[in-house]
Coordinates of C-alpha atoms and ligand atoms in Angstrom, one line a residue:
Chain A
X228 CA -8.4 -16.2 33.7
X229 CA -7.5 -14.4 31.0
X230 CA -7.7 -10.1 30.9
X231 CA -7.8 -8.4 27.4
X232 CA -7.6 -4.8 27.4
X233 CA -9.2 -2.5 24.4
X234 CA -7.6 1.1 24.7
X235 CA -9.6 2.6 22.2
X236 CA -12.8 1.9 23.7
X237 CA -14.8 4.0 27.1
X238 CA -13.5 2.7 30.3
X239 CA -16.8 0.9 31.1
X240 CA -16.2 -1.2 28.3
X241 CA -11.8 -1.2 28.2
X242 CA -11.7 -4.8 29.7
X243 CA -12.8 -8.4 28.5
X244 CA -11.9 -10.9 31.4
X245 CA -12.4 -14.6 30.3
X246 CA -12.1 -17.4 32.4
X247 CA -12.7 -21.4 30.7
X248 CA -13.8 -24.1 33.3
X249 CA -14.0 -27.7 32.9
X250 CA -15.4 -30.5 35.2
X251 CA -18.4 -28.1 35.4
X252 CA -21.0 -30.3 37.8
X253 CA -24.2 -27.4 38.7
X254 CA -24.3 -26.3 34.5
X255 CA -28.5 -26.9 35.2
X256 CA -28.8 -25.1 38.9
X257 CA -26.8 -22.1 37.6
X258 CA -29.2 -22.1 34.0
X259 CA -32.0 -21.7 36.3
X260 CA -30.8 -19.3 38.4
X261 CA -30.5 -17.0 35.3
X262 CA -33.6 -17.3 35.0
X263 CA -35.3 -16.6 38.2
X264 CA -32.8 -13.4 38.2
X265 CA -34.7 -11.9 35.3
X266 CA -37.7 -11.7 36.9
X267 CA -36.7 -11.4 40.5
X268 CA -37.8 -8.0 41.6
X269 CA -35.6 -5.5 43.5
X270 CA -33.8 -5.4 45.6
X271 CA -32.8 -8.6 45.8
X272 CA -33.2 -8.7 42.2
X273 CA -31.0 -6.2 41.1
X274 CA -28.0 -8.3 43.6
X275 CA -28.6 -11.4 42.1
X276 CA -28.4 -10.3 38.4
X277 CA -25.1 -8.4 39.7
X278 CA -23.9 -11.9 41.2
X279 CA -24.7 -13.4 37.6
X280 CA -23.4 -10.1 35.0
X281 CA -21.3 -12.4 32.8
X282 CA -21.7 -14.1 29.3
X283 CA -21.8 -18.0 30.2
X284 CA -21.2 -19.7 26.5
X285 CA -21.0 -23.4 26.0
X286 CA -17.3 -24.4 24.8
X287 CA -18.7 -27.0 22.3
X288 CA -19.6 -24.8 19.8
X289 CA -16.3 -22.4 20.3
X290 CA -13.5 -23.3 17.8
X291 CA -10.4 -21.0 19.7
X292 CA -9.3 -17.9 21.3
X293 CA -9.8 -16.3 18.8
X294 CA -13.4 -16.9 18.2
X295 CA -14.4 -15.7 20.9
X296 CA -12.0 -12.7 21.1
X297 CA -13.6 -12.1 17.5
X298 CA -17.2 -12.1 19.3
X299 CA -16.8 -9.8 22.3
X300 CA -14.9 -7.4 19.9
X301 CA -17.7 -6.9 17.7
X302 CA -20.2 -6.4 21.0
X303 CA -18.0 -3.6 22.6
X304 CA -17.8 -2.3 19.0
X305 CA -22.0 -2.2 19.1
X306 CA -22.1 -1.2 23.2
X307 CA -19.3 1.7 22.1
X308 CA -21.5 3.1 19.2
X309 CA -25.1 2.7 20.8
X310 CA -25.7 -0.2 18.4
X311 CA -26.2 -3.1 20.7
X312 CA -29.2 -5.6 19.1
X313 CA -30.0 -7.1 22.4
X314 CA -30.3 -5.9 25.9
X315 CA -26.5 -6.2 27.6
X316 CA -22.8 -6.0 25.7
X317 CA -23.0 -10.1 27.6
X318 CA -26.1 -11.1 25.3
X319 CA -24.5 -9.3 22.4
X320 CA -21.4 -11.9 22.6
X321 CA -24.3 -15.1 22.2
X322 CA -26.1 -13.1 19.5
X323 CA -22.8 -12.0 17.8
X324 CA -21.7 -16.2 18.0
X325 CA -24.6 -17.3 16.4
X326 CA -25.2 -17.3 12.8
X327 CA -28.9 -16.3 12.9
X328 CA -30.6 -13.2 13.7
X329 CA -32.9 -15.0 16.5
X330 CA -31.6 -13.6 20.0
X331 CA -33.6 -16.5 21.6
X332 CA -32.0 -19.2 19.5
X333 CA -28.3 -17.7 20.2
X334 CA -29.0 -17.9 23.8
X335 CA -30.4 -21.5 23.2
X336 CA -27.7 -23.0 21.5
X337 CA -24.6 -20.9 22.6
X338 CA -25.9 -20.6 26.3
X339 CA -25.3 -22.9 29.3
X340 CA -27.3 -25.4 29.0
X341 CA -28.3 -28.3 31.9
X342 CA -25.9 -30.7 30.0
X343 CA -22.6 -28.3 30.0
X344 CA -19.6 -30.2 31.1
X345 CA -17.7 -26.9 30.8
X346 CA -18.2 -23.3 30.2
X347 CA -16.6 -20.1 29.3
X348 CA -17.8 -17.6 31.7
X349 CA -17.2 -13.7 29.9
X350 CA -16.9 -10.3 31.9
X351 CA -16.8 -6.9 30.3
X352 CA -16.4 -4.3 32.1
X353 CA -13.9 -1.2 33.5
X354 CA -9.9 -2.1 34.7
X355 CA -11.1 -0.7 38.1
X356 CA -13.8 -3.9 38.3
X357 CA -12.1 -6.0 41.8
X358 CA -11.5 -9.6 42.4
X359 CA -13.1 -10.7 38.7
X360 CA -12.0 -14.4 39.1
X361 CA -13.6 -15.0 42.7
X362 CA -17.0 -13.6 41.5
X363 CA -16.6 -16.2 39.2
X364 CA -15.6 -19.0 41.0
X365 CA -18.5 -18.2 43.6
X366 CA -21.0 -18.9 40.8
X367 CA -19.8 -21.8 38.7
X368 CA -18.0 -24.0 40.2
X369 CA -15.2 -26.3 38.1
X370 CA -11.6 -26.3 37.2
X371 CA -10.3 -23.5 35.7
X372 CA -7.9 -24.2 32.2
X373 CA -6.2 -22.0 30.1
X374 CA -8.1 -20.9 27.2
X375 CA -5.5 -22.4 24.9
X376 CA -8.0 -25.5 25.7
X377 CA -10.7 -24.3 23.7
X378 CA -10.5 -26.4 20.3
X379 CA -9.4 -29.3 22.5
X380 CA -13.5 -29.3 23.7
X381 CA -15.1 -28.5 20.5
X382 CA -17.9 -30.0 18.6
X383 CA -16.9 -30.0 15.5
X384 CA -19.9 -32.1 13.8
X385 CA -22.3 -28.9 15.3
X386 CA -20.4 -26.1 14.4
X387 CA -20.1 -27.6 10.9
X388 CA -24.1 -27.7 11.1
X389 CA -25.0 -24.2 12.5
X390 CA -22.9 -23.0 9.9
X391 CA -23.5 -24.8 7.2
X392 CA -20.6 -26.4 6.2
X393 CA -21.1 -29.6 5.1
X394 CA -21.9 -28.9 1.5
X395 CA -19.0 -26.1 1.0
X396 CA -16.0 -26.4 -0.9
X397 CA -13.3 -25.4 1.3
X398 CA -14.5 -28.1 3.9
X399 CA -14.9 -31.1 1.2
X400 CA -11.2 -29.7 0.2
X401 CA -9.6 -30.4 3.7
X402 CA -11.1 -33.9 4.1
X403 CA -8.9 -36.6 5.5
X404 CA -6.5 -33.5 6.9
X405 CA -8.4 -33.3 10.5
X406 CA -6.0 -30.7 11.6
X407 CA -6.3 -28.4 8.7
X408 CA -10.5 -29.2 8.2
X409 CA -10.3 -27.4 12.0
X410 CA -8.1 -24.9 10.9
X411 CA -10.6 -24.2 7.7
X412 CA -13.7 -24.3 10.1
X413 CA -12.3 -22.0 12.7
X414 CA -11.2 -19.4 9.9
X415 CA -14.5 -19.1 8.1
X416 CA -16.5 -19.4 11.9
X417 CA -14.6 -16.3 12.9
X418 CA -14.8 -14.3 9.8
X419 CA -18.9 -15.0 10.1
X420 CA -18.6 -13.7 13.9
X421 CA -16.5 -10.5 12.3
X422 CA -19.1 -10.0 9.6
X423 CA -21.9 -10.6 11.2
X424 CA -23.3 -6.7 11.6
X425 CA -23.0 -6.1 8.6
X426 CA -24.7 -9.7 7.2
X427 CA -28.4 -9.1 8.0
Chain B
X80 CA -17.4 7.2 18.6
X81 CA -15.3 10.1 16.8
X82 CA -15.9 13.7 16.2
X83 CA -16.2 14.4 12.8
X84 CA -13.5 14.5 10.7
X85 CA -11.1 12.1 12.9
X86 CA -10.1 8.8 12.7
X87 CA -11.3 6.5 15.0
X88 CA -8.8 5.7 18.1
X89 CA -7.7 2.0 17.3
X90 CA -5.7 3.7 14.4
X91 CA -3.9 6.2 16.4
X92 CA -1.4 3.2 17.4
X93 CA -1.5 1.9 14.4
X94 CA 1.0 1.6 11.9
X95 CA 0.7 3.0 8.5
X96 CA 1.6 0.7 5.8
X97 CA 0.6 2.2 2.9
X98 CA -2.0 5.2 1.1
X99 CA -3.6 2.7 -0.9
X100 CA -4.3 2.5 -4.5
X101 CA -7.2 4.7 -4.1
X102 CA -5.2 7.1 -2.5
X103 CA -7.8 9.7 -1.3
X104 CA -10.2 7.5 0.3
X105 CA -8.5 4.2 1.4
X106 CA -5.7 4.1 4.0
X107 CA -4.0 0.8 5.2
X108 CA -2.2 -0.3 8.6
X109 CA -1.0 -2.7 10.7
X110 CA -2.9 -2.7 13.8
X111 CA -3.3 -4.8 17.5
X112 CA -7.2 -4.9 18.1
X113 CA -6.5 -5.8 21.7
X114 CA -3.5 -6.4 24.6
X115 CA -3.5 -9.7 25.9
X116 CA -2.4 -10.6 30.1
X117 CA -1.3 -13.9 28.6
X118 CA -0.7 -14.5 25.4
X119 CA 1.0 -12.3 22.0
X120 CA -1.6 -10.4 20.2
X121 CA -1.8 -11.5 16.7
X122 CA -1.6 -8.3 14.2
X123 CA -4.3 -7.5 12.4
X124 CA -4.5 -5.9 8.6
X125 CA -6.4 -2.6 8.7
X126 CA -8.2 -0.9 5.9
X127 CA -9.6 2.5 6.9
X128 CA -12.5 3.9 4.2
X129 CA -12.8 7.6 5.1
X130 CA -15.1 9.7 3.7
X131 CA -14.5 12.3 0.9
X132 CA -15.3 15.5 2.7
X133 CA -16.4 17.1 -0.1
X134 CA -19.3 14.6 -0.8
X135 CA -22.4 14.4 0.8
X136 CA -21.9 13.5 4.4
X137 CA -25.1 10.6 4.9
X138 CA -24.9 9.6 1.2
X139 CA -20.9 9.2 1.9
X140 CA -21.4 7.1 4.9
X141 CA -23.8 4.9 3.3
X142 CA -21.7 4.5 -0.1
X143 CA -19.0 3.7 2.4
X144 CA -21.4 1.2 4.4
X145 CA -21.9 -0.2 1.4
X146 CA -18.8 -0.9 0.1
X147 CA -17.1 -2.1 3.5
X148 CA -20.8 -4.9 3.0
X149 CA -20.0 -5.6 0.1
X150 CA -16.3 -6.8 0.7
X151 CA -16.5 -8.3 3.6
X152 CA -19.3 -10.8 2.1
X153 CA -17.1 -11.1 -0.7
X154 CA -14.2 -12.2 1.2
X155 CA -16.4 -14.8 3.4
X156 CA -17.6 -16.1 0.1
X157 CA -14.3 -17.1 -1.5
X158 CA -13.4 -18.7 2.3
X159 CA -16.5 -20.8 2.0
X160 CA -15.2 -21.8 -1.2
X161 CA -12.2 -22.7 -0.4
X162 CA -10.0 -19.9 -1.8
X163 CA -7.2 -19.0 -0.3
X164 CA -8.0 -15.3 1.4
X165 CA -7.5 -13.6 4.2
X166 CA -10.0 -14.2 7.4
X167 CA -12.1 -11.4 8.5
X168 CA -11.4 -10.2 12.4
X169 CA -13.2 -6.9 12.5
X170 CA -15.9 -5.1 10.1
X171 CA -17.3 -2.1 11.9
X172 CA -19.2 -0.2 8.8
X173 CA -20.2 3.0 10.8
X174 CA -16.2 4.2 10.8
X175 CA -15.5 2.1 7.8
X176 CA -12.9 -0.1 9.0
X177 CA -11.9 -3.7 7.8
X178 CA -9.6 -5.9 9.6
X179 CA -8.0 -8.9 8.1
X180 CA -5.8 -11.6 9.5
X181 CA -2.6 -11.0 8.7
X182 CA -0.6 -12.5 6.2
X183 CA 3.0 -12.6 6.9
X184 CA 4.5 -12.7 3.8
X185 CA 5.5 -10.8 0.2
X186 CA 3.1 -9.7 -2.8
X187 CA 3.7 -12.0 -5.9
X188 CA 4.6 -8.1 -7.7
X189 CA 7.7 -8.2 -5.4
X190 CA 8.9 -11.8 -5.9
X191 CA 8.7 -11.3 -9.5
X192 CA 11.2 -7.8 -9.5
X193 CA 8.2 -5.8 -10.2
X194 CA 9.2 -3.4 -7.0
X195 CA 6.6 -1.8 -5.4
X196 CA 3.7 -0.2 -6.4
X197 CA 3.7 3.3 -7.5
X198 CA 7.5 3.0 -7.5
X199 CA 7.8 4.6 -11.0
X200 CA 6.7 7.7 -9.6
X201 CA 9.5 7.7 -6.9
X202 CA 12.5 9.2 -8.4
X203 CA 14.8 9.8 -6.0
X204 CA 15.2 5.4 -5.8
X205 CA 17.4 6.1 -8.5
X206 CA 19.6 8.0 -6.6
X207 CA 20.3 5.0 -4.1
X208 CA 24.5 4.7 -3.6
X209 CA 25.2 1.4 -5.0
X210 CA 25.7 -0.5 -1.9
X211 CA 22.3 0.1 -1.2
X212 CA 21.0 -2.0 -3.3
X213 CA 20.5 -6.2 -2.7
X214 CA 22.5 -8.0 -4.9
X215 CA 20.3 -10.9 -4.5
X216 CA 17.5 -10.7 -7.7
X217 CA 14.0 -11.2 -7.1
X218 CA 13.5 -14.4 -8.6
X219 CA 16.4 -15.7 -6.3
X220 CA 14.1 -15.1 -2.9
X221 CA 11.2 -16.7 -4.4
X222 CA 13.5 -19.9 -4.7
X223 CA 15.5 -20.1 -1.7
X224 CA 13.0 -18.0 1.1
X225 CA 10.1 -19.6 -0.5
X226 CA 11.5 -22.9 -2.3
X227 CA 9.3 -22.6 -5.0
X228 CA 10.2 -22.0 -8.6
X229 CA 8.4 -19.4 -10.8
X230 CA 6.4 -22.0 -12.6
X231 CA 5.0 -23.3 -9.7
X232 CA 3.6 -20.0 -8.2
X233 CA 2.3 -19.6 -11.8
X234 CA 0.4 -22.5 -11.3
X235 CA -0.8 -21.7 -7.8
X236 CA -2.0 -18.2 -8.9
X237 CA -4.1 -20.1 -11.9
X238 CA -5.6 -22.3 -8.9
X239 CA -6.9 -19.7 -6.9
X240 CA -8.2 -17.7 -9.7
X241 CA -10.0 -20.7 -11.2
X242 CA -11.1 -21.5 -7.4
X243 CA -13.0 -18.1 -7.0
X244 CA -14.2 -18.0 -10.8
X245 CA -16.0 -21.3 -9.6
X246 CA -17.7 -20.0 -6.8
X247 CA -18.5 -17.0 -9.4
X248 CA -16.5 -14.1 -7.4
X249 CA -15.2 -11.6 -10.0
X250 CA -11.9 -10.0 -8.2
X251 CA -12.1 -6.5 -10.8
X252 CA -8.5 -5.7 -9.7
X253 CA -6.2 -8.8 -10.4
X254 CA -2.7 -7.8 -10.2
X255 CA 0.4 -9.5 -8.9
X256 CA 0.2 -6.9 -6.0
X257 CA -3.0 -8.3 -5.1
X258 CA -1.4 -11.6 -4.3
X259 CA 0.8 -12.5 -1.5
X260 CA 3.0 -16.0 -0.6
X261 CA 2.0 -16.9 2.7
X262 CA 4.4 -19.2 4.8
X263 CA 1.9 -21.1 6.5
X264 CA 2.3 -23.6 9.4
X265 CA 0.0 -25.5 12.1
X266 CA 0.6 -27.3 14.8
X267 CA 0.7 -30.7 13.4
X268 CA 1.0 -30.3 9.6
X269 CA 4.4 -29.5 7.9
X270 CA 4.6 -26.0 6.6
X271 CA 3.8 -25.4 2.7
X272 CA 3.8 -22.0 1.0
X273 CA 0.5 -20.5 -0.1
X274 CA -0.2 -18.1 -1.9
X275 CA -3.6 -16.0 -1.1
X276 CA -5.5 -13.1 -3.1
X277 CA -6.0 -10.1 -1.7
X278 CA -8.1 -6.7 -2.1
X279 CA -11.6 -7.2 -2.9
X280 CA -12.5 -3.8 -3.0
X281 CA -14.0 -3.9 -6.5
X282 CA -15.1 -7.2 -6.5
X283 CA -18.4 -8.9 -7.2
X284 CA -20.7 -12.0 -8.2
X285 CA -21.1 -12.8 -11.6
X286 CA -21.6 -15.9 -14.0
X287 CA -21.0 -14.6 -16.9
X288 CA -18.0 -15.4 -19.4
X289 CA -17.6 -12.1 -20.3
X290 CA -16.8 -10.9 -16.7
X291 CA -14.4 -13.7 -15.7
X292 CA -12.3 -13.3 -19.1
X293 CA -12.0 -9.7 -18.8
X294 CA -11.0 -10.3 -15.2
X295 CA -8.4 -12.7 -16.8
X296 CA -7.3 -9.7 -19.2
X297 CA -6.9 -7.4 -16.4
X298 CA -3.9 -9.7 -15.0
X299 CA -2.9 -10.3 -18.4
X300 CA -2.1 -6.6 -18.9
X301 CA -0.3 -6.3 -15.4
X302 CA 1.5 -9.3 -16.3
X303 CA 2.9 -7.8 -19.2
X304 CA 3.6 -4.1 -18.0
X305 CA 5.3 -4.6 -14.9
X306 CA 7.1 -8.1 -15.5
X307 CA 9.1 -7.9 -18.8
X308 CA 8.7 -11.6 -20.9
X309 CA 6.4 -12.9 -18.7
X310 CA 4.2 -14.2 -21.7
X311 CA 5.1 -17.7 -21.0
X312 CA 4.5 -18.1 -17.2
X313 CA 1.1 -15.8 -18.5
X314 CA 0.0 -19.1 -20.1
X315 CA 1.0 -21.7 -17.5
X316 CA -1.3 -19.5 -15.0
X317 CA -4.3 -20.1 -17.6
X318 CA -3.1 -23.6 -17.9
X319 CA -3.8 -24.3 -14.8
X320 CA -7.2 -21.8 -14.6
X321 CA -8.2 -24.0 -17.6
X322 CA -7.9 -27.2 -15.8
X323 CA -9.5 -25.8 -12.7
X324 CA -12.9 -24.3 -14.3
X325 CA -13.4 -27.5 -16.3
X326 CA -16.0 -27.3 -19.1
X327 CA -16.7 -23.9 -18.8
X328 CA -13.3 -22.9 -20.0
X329 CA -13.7 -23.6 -23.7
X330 CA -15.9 -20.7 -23.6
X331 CA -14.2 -18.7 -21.4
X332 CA -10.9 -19.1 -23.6
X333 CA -13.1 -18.2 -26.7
X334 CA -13.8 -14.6 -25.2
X335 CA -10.7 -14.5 -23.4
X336 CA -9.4 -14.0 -27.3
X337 CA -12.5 -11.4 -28.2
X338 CA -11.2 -9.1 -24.9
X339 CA -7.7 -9.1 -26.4
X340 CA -9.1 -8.1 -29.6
X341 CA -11.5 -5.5 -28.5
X342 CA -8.6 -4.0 -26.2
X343 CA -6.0 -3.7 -28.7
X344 CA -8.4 -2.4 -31.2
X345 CA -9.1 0.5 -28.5
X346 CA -5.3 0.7 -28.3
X347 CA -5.1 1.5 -31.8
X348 CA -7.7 3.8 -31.8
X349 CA -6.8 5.8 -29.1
Ligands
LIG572 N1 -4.1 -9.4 5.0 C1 -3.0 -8.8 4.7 N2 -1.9 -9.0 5.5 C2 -0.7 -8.4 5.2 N3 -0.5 -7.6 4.1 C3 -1.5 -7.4 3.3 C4 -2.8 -8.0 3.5 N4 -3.7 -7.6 2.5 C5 -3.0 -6.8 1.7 N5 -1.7 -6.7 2.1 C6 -0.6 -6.0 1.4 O1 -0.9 -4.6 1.4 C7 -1.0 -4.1 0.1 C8 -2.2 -3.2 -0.1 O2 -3.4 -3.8 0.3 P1 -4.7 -3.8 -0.6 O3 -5.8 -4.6 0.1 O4 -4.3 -4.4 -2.0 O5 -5.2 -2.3 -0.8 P2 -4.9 -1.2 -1.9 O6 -4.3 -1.9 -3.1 O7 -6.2 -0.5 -2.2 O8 -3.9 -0.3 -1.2 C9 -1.2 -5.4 -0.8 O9 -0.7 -5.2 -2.1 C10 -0.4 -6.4 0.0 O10 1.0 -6.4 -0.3
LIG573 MG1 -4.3 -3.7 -3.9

């Protein structure tokens, strides 16, 4: 698991911890059991929505690090300045990933979904926030890999679709060069992440 | 986030690089967004927009929204098209902040002995003891730090330019400190220099002729007051330009020739 830490933002908001699993096997059970916890009343409700208070994104459509560093900056940015588009600084990180404006179809495509073979599971929270890794572990349950694999798991074909990339100039540029096509695509993927408040 | 009148916390640790050209409104830095438990943070480029105090306060904020919008959909457009710029890692418009990868690496004003901007003003350089002062000339770095010969960056900076003319981006301040050489290197191809535009505070979209040849004018003129005898790298850069736009540089070249014309006219007038 990775911890990054934002000094400039409140406490509540001062940590990202990451974690990236592979050999992910329940991907559908735990799908469904965020959605039962939204409309499981409380108490038991409000336990089993505290059990599951992370971002889960599917690594396929994740290009690096830095991608999704680039994502969960820009959501403490809007949960810092009262800006947030959807409910929780977690759903902001999906909605802030995807290049539309549809909060359903961010959660659809950058969500877990019942065929995830892997998953980036996202926490953000304060420094004082105990035994991170375990509450993750206890919900999804894979091999944890350093995030240096993300790239290594990527659709590439996808990516190039959600954002349209197909038809642009800087991709048609880097053809037969796989390594720097993937370098193009993640540099323009992360600048759309970066931009994206400002893009509607 | 910030009282009035501050600047937001990520710059307080930041370092100041320099005022800006637009000295009383733009400030830029060098900047960590965030500490990593495992690996380096990657710097960041910072460009802090404040607001004019003495302006209107809302209409200030949204001129400054504006602007900050404006750039950053500039700079995303030019990496769809494939020129060489800088990647976007942080737009927040509220404090007017821009954050761009950083490019490790020296503006093409520098390589070429033009020293740095605004340096006329500085007096005191002149005051330097002699030892102070490299013995190795400009040109020298750009061939044996960079391995490239003058003509060749000429040729590289007619590329990009004809590159974002394409995907009809007009830069409105080309100048050779608004391009940098970039040592770049990836995991598994060799390194190769690059050399990437900068600053598109004042650019915008256009087709027209007119706008792209006075854009060419613009670098024309910086080429000529702040690197003596540059006229013939000048025309290897539109050379290359030429070659990149295709068809549509006949015309362009025709009203490249009108600018001139207009321009020294004003100069003789005024
Ligand atoms: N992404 C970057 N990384 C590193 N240095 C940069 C970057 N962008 C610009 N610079 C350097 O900083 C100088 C000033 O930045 P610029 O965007 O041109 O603002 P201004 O001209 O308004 O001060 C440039 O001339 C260039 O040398
Ligand atoms: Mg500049």
């Amino acid at each position: 698991m990775e911890v990054i830490s934002y000094p400039y933002f409140p406490a509540h908001l001062s940590r990202a911890y990451i974690a990236l699993y592979t050999s992910v096997t329940d991907a559908g059970s735990l799908r469904s059991r965020i959605i039962n916890a939204a409309t499981l009343a409380s108490p038991e409700g409000d336990q089993e929505r505290e059990l599951l208070n992370f971002a889960f994104v599917d690594p396929r459509l994740i290009t690096s690090a830095l991608h999704v560093e680039t994502a969960v900056y820009q959501a403490i940015l809007a949960a810092a300045q009262g800006s947030l588009r959807t409910k929780t600084v977690h759903s902001e990180v999906l909605w802030a990933l995807n290049p539309g404006n549809n909060i359903s179809e961010a959660i659809r495509r950058y969500g877990v979904s019942d065929g995830c073979t892997s998953l980036l599971v996202i926490r953000i929270d304060s420094s004082e926030l105990q035994d991170v890794e375990a509450k993750m572990g206890s919900v999804v349950s894979g091999q944890l890999v350093p995030l240096t694999q993300l790239g290594t798991l990527t659709d590439w074909a996808a990516v190039k679709k959600y954002h349209k990339l197909n038809q642009e100039a800087a991709i048609k540029a880097a053809s037969g060069d796989i390594q720097k096509e993937h370098d193009v695509v993640d540099n323009i993927v992360v600048s759309s992440v970066a931009i994206k408040s400002v893009m509607g | 986030m910030t009282t009035a009148g501050s600047s937001p916390a990520i710059l307080t640790d930041a370092t100041h690089i320099s005022q800006g050209a637009e000295a009383a409104s733009l400030k830029v830095y060098k900047a960590l967004l965030h500490q990593s438990s495992n690996s380096e943070s990657t710097p960041v480029f910072l460009k802090y927009r404040f607001n004019k105090q003495y302006r209107h306060p809302t209409l200030d904020t949204s001129l400054t929204r504006s602007r900050i919008a404006g750039e950053a959909r500039t700079v995303l457009k030019c990496l769809r098209s494939g020129v060489h710029v800088p990647g976007l890692r942080l737009v927040d418009a509220s404090e007017g902040i821009l954050g761009f990868e950083w490019i490790e690496g020296k503006s093409v004003r520098m390589l070429l002995g033009g020293g740095a901007e605004g340096e006329e003003e500085i007096e005191y350089s002149e005051n330097l003891p002699e030892d102070e002062i490299s013995d190795e000339t400009p040109e020298s770095e750009l061939e044996s730090a960079y391995r490239i010969t003058p003509d060749a960056l000429m040729s590289m900076i007619g590329s990009e330019i004809g590159k974002m003319h394409l995907a009809d981006v007009i830069h409105g301040d080309l100048t050779t400190s608004n391009m940098m050489l970039h040592w770049t290197s990836s995991a598994n191809s060799s390194p190769s220099v690059e050399l990437v535009l900068v600053d598109f505070g004042l650019a915008y979209t256009s087709s027209l002729v007119e706008d792209k040849a006075v854009d060419l004018y613009v670098l024309e003129r910086a080429f000529n007051s702040t690197h003596p005898d540059s006229e013939p790298l000048f025309a290897i850069v539109l050379e290359v330009y030429g070659k990149r736009v295709g068809k549509e540089w006949t015309s362009i070249k025709r009203r490249l020739d009108d600018v001139r014309l207009r321009g020294r006219k004003r100069s003789m007038v005024g």
